[in-house]
Tab-separated table of N, CA and C in Angstrom:
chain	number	residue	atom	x	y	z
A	235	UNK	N	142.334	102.865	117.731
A	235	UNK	CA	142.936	104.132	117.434
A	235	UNK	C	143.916	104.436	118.550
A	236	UNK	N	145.379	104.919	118.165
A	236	UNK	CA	145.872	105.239	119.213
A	236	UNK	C	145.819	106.927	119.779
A	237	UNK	N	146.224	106.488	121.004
A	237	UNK	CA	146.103	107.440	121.886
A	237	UNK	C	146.988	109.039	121.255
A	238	UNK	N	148.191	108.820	120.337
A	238	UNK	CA	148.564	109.842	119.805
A	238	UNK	C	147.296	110.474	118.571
A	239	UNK	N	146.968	109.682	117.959
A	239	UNK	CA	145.525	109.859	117.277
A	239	UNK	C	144.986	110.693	117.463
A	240	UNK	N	144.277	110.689	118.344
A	240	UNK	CA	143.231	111.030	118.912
A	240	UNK	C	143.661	112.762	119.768
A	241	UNK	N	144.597	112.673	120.188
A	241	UNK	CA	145.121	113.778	120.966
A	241	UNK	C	145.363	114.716	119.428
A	242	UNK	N	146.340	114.981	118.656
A	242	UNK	CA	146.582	114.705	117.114
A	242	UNK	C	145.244	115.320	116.183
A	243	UNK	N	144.051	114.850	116.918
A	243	UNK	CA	142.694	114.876	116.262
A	243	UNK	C	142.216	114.544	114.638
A	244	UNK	N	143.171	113.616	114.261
A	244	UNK	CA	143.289	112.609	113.177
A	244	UNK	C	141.753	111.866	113.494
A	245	UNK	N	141.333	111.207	114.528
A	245	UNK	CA	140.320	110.421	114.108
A	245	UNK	C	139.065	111.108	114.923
A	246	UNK	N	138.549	109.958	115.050
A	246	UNK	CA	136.992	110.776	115.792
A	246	UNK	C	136.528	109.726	117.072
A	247	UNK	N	135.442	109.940	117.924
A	247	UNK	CA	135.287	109.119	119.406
A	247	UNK	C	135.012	107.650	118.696
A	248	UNK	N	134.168	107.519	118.007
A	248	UNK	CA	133.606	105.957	117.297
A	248	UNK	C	135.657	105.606	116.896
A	249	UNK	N	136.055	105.444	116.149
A	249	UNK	CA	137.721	105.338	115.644
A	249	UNK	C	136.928	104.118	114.398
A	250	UNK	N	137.236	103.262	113.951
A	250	UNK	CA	137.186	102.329	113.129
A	250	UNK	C	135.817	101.739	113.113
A	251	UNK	N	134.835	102.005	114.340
A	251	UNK	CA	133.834	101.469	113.803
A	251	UNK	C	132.466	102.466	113.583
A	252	UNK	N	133.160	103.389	112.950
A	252	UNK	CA	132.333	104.522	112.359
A	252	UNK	C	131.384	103.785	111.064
A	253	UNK	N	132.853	103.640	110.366
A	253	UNK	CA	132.112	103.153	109.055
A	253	UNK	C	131.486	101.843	108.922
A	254	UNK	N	131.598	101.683	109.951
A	254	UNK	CA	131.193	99.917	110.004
A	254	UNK	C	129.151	100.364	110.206
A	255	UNK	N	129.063	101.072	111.152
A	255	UNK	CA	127.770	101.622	111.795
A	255	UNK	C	127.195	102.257	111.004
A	256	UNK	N	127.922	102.825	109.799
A	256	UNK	CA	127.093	103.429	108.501
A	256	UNK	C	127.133	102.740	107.691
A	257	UNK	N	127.199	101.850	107.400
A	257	UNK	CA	127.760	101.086	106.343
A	257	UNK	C	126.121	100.128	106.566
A	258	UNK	N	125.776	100.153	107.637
A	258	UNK	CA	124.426	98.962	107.507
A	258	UNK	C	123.416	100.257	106.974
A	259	UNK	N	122.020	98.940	106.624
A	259	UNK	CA	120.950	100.161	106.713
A	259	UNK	C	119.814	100.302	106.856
A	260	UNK	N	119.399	100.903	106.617
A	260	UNK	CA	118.271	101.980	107.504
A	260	UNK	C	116.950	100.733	107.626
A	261	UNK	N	117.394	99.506	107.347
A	261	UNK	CA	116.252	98.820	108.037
A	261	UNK	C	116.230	98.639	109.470
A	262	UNK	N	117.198	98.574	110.234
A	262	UNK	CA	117.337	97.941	111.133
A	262	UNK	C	116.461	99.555	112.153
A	263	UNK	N	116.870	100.476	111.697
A	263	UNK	CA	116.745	101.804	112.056
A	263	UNK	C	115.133	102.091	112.288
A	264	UNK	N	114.763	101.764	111.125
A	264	UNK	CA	113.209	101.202	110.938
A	264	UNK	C	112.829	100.492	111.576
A	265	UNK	N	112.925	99.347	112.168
A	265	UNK	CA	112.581	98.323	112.962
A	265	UNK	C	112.607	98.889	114.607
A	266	UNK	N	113.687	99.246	114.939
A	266	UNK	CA	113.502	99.909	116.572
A	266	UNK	C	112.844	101.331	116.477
A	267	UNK	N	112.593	102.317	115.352
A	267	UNK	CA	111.535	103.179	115.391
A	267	UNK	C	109.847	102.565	115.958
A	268	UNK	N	109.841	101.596	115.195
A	268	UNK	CA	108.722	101.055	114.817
A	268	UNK	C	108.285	100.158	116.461
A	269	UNK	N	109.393	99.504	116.904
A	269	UNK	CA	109.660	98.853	118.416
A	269	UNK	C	109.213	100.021	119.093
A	270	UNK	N	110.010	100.671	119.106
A	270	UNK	CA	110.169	102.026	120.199
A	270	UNK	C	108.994	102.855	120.267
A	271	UNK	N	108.089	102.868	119.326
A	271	UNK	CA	106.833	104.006	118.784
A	271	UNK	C	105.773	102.989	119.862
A	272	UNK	N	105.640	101.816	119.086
A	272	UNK	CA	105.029	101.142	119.814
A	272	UNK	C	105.178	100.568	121.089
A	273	UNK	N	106.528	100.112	121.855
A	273	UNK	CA	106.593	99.972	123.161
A	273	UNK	C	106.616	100.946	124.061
A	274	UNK	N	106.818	102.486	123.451
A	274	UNK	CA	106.737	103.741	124.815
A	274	UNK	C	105.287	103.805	124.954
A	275	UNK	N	104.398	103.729	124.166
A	275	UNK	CA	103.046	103.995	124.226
A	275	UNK	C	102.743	103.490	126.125
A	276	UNK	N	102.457	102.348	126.532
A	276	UNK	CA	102.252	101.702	127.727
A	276	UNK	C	103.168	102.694	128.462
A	277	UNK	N	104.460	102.716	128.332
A	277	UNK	CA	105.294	103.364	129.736
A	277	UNK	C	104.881	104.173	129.395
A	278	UNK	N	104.561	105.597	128.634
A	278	UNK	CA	104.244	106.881	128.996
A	278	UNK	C	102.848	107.157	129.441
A	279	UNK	N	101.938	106.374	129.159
A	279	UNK	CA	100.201	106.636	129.576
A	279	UNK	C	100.640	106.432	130.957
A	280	UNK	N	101.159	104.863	131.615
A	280	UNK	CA	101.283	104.374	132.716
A	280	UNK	C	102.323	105.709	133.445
A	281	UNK	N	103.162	106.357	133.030
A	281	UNK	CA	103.750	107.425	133.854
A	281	UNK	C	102.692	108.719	134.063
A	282	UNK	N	101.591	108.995	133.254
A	282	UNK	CA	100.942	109.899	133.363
A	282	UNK	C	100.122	110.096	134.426
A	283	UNK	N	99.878	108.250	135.000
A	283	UNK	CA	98.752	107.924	135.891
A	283	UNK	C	97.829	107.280	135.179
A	284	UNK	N	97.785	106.583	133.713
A	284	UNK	CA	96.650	105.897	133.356
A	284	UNK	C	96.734	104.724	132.942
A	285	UNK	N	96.472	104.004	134.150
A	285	UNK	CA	96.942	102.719	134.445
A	285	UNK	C	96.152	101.283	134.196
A	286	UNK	N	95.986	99.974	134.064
A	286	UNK	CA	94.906	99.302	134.184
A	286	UNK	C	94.722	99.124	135.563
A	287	UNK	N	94.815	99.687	136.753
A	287	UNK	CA	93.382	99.951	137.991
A	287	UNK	C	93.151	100.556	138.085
A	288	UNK	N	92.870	102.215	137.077
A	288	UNK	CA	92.424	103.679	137.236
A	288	UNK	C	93.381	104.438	137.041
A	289	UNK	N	92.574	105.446	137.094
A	289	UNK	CA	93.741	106.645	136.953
A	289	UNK	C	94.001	106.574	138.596
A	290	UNK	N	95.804	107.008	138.248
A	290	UNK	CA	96.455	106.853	139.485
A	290	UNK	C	95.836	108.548	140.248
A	291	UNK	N	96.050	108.211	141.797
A	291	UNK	CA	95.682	109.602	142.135
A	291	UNK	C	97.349	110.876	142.365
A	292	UNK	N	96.890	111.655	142.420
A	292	UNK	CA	97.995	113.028	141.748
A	292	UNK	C	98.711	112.880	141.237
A	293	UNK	N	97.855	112.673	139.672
A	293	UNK	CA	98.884	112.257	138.670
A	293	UNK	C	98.496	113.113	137.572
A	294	UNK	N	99.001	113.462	136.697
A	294	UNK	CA	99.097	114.556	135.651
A	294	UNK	C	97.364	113.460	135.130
A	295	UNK	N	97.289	112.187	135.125
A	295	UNK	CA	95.815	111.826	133.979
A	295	UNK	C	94.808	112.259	135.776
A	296	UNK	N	94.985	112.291	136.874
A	296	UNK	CA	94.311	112.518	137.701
A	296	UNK	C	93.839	114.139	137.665
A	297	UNK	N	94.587	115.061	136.857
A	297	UNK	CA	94.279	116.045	136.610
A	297	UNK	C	93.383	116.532	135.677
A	298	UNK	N	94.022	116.187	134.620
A	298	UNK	CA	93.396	116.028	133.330
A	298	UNK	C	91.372	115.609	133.541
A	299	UNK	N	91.548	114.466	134.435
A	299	UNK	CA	89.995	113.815	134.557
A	299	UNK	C	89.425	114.754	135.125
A	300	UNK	N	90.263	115.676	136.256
A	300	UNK	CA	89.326	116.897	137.088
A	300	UNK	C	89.112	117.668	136.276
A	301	UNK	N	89.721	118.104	135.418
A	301	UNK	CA	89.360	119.379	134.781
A	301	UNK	C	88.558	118.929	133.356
A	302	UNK	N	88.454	117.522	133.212
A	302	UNK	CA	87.210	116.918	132.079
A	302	UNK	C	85.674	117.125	133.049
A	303	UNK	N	85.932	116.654	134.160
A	303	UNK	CA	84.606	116.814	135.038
A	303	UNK	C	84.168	118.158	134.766
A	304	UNK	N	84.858	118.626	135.509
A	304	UNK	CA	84.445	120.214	135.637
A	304	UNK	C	83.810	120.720	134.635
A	305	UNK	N	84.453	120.574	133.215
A	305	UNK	CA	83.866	121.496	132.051
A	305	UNK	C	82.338	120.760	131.542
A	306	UNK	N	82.450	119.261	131.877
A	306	UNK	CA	81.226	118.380	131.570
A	306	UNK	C	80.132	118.644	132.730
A	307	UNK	N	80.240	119.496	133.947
A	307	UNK	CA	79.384	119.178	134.766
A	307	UNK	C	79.133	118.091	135.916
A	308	UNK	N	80.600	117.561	136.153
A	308	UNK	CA	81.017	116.447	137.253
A	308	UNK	C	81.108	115.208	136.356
A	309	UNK	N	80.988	114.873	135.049
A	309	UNK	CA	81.229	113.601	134.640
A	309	UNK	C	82.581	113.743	133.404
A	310	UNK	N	82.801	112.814	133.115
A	310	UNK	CA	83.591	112.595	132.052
A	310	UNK	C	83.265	112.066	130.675
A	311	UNK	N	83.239	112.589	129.822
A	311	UNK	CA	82.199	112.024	128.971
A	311	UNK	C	82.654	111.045	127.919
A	312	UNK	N	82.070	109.956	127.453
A	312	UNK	CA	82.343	109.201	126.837
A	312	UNK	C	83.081	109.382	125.552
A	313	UNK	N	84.241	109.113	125.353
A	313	UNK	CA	84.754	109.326	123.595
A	313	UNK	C	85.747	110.576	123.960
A	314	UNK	N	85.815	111.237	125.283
A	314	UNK	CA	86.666	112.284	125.512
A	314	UNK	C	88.163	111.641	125.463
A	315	UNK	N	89.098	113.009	125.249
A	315	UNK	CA	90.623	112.343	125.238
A	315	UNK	C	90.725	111.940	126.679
A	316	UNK	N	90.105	112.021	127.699
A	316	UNK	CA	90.915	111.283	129.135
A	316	UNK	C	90.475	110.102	129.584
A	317	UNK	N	89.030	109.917	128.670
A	317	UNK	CA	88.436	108.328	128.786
A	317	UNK	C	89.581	107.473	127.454
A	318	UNK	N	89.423	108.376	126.707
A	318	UNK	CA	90.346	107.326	125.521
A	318	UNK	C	91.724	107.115	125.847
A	319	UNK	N	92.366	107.572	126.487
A	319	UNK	CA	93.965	107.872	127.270
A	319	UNK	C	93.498	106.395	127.677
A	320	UNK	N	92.583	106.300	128.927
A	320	UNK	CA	92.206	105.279	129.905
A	320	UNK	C	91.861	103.765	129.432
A	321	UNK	N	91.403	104.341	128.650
A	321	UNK	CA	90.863	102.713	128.087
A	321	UNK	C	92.548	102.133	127.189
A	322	UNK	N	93.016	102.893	126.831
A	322	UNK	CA	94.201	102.908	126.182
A	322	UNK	C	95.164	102.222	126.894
A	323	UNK	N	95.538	102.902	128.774
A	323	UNK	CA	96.266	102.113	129.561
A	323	UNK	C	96.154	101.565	130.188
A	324	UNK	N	94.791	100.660	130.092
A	324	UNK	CA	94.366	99.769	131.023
A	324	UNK	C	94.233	98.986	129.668
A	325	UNK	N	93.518	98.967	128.920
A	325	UNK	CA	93.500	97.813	127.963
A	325	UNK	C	94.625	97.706	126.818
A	326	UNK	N	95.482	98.962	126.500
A	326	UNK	CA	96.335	98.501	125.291
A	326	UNK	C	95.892	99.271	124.002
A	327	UNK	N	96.584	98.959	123.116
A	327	UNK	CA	96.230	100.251	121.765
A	327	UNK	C	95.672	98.552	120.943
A	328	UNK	N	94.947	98.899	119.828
A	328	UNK	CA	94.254	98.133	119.210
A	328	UNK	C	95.074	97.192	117.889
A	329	UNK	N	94.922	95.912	117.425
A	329	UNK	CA	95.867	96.236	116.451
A	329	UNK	C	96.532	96.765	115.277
A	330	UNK	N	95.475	97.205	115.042
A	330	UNK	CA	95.058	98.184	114.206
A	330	UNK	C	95.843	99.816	114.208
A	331	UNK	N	95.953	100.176	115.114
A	331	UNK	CA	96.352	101.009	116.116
A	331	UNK	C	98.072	100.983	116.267
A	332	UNK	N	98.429	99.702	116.376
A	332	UNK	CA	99.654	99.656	116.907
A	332	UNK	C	100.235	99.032	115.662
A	333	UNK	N	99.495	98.771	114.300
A	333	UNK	CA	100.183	98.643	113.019
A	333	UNK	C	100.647	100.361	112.645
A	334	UNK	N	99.609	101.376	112.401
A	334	UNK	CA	99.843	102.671	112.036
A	334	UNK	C	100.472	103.021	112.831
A	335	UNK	N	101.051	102.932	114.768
A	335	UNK	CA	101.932	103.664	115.295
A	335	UNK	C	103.252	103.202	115.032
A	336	UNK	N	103.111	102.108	114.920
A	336	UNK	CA	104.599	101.099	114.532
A	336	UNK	C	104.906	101.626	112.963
A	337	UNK	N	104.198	101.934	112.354
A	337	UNK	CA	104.528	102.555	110.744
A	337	UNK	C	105.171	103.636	110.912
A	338	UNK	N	104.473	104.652	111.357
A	338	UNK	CA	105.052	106.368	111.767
A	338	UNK	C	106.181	105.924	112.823
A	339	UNK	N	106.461	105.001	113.490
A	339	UNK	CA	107.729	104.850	114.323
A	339	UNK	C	108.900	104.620	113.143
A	340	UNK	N	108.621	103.891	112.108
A	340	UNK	CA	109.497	103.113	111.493
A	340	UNK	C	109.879	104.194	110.567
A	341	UNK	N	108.737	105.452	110.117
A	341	UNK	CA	109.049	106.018	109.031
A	341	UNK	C	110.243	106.915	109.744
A	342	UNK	N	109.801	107.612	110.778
A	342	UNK	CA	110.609	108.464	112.040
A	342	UNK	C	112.198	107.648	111.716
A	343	UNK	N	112.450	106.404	112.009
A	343	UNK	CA	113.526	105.790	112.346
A	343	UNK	C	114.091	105.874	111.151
A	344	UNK	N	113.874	105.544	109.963
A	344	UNK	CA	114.241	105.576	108.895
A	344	UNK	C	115.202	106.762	108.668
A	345	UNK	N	114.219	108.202	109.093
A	345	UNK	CA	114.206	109.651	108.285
A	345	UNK	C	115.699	109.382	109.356
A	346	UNK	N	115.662	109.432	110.696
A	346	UNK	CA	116.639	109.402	111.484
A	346	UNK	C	117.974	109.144	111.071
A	347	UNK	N	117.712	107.687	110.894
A	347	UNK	CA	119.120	107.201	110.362
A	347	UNK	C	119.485	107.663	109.439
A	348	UNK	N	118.699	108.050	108.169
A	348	UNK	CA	119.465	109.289	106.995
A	348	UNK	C	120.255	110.539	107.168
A	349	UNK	N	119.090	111.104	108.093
A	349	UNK	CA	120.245	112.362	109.350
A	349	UNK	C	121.312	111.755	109.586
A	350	UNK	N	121.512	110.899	110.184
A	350	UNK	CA	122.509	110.875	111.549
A	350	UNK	C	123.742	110.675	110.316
A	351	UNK	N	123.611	109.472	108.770
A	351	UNK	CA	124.286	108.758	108.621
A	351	UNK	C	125.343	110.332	107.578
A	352	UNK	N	124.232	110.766	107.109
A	352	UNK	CA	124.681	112.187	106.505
A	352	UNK	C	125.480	113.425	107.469
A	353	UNK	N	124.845	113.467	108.661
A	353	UNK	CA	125.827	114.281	109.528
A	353	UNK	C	126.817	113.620	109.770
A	354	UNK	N	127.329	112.389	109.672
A	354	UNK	CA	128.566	111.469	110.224
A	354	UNK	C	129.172	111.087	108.939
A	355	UNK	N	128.896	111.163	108.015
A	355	UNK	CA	129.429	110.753	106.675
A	355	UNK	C	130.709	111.715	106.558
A	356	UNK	N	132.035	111.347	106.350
A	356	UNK	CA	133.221	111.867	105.974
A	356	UNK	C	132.816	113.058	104.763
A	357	UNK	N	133.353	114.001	104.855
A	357	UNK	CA	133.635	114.635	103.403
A	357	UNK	C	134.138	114.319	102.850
A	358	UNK	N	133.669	114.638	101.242
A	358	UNK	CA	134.288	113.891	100.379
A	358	UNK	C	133.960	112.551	100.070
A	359	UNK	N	133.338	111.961	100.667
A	359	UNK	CA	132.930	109.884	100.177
A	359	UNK	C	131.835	110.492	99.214
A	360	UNK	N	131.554	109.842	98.780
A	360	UNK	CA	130.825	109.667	98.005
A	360	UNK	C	129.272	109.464	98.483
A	361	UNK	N	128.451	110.131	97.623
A	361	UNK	CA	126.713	110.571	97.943
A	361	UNK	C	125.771	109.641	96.955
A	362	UNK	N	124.747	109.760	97.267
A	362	UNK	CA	124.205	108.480	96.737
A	362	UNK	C	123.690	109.497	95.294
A	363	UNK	N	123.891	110.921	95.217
A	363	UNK	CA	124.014	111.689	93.744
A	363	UNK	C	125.273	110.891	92.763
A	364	UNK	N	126.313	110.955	93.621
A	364	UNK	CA	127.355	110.364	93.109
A	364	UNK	C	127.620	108.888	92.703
A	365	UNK	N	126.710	108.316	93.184
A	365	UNK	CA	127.030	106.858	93.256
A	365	UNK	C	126.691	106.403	91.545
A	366	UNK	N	125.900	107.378	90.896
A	366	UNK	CA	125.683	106.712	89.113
A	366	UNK	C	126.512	106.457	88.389
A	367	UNK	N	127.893	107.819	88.667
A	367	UNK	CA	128.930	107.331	87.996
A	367	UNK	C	129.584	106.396	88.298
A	368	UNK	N	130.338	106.154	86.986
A	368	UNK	CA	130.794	104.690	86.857
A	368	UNK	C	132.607	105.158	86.777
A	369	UNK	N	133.492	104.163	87.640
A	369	UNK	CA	135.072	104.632	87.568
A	369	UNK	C	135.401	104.733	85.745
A	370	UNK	N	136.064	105.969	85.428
A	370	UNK	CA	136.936	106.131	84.627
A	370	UNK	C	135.639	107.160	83.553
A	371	UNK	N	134.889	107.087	83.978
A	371	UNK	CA	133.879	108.342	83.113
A	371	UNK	C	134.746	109.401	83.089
A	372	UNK	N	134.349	109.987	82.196
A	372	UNK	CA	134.763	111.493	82.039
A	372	UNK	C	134.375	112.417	82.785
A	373	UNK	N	134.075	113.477	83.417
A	373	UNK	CA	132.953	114.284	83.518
A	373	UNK	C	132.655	115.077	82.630
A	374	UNK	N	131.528	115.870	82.584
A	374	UNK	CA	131.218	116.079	81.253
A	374	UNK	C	131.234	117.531	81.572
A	375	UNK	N	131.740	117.630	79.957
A	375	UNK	CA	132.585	119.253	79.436
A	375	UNK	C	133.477	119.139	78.426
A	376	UNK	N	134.373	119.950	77.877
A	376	UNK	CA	134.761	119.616	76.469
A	376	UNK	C	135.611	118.352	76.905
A	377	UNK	N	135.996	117.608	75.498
A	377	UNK	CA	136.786	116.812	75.387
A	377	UNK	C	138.084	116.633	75.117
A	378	UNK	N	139.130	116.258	75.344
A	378	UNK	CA	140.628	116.631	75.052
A	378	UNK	C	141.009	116.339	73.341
A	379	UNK	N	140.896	117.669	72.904
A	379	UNK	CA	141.171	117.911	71.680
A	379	UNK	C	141.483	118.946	71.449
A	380	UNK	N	142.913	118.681	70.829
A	380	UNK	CA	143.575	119.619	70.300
A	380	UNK	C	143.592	120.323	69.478
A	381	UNK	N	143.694	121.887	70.025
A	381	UNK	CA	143.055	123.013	68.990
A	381	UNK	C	144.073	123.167	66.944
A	382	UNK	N	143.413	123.395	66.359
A	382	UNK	CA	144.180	123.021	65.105
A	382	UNK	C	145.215	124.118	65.056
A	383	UNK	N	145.780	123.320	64.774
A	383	UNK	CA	147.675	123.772	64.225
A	383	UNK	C	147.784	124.808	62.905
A	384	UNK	N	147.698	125.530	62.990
A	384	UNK	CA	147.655	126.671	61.936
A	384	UNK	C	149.077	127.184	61.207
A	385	UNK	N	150.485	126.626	62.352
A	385	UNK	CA	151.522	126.328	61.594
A	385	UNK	C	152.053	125.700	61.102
A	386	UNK	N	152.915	125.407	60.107
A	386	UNK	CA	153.237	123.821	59.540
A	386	UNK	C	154.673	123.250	60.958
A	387	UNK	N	154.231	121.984	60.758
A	387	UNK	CA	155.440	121.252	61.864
A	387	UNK	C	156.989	121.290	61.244
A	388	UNK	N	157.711	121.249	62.194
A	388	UNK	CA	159.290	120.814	61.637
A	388	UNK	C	159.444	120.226	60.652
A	389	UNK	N	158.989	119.234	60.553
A	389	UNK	CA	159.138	118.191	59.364
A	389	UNK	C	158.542	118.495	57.968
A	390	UNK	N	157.584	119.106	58.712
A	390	UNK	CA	157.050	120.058	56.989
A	390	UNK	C	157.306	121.052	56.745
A	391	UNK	N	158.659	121.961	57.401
A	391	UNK	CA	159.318	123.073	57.036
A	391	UNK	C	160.059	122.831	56.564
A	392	UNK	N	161.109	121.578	57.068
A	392	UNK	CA	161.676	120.719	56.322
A	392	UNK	C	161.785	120.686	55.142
A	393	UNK	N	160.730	119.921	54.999
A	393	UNK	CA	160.492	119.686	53.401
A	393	UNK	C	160.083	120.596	52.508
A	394	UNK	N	159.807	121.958	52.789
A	394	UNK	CA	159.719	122.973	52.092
A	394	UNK	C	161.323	123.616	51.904
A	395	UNK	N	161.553	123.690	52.525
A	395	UNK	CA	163.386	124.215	52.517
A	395	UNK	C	163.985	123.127	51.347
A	396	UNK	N	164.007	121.863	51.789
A	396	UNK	CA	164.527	120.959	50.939
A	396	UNK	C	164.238	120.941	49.578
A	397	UNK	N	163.157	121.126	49.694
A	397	UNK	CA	162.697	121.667	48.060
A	397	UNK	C	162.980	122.495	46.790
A	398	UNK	N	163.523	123.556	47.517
A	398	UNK	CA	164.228	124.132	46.731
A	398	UNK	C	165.069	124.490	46.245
């Protein structure tokens, strides 16, 4: 895009490979939801402090465990959310686990790319409402027909004149 373009405000920051970037689809969108759902899991427990050698100390899960003690009576109790956090970032999500988070990642990515591709879509192109019709349809409403002639034409005044 050139630089008069753009100043002009004829095009937009992407220039030519707008439509190229909408034009694919929403699998790929799906696939790094589904990546992304499942690979933040590890970095965000591990940023919390819940690590595989313990919970880190003054760390938001180092908190969390004090204030599980406390309400339990100095322990932490088995099946609680700060033991399950733990076992989570020291051992990993199950696979089981990381099929259904990778699903809800993918569905997320999906819904995403429909947003994004609809807020970036030109006005005016065409919608996937639109996409049934077929070129050269009509749209539908009356048809071009001409209302009846209630006077006689030239040629048949004509011939009434001539007639007599």
């Amino acid at each position: 895009m050139s630089a008069k373009a753009i100043e002009s405000g004829e095009g937009d920051a992407l220039g030519p490979f707008l439509p190229e970037l909408l034009s694919e689809g929403k699998t790929a969108a799906a696939v790094i939801g589904g990546a992304l759902a499942v690979g933040s899991v590890p970095v965000v427990l591990g940023a919390m402090g819940f690590t595989g050698a313990g919970i880190a100390a003054s760390s938001i899960a180092a908190k969390m465990m004090s204030a599980a003690a406390v309400a339990n009576g100095g322990g932490v109790a088995a099946g609680s959310l700060v033991a399950t956090l733990q076992s989570v970032g020291a051992a990993g999500l199950s696979t089981s686990s990381n099929i259904l988070l990778g699903s809800a990642g993918a569905k997320i990515g999906a819904s995403c790319w429909d947003a994004i591709k609809k807020a970036f879509s030109p006005s005016g192109s065409s919608t996937e409402e639109e996409s049934d019709s077929h070129a050269g349809d009509d749209p539908p409403g009356p048809q071009d027909v001409s209302p009846p002639n209630d006077k006689p034409s030239a040629s048949q005044n004509a011939s009434k004149n001539h007639k007599k």
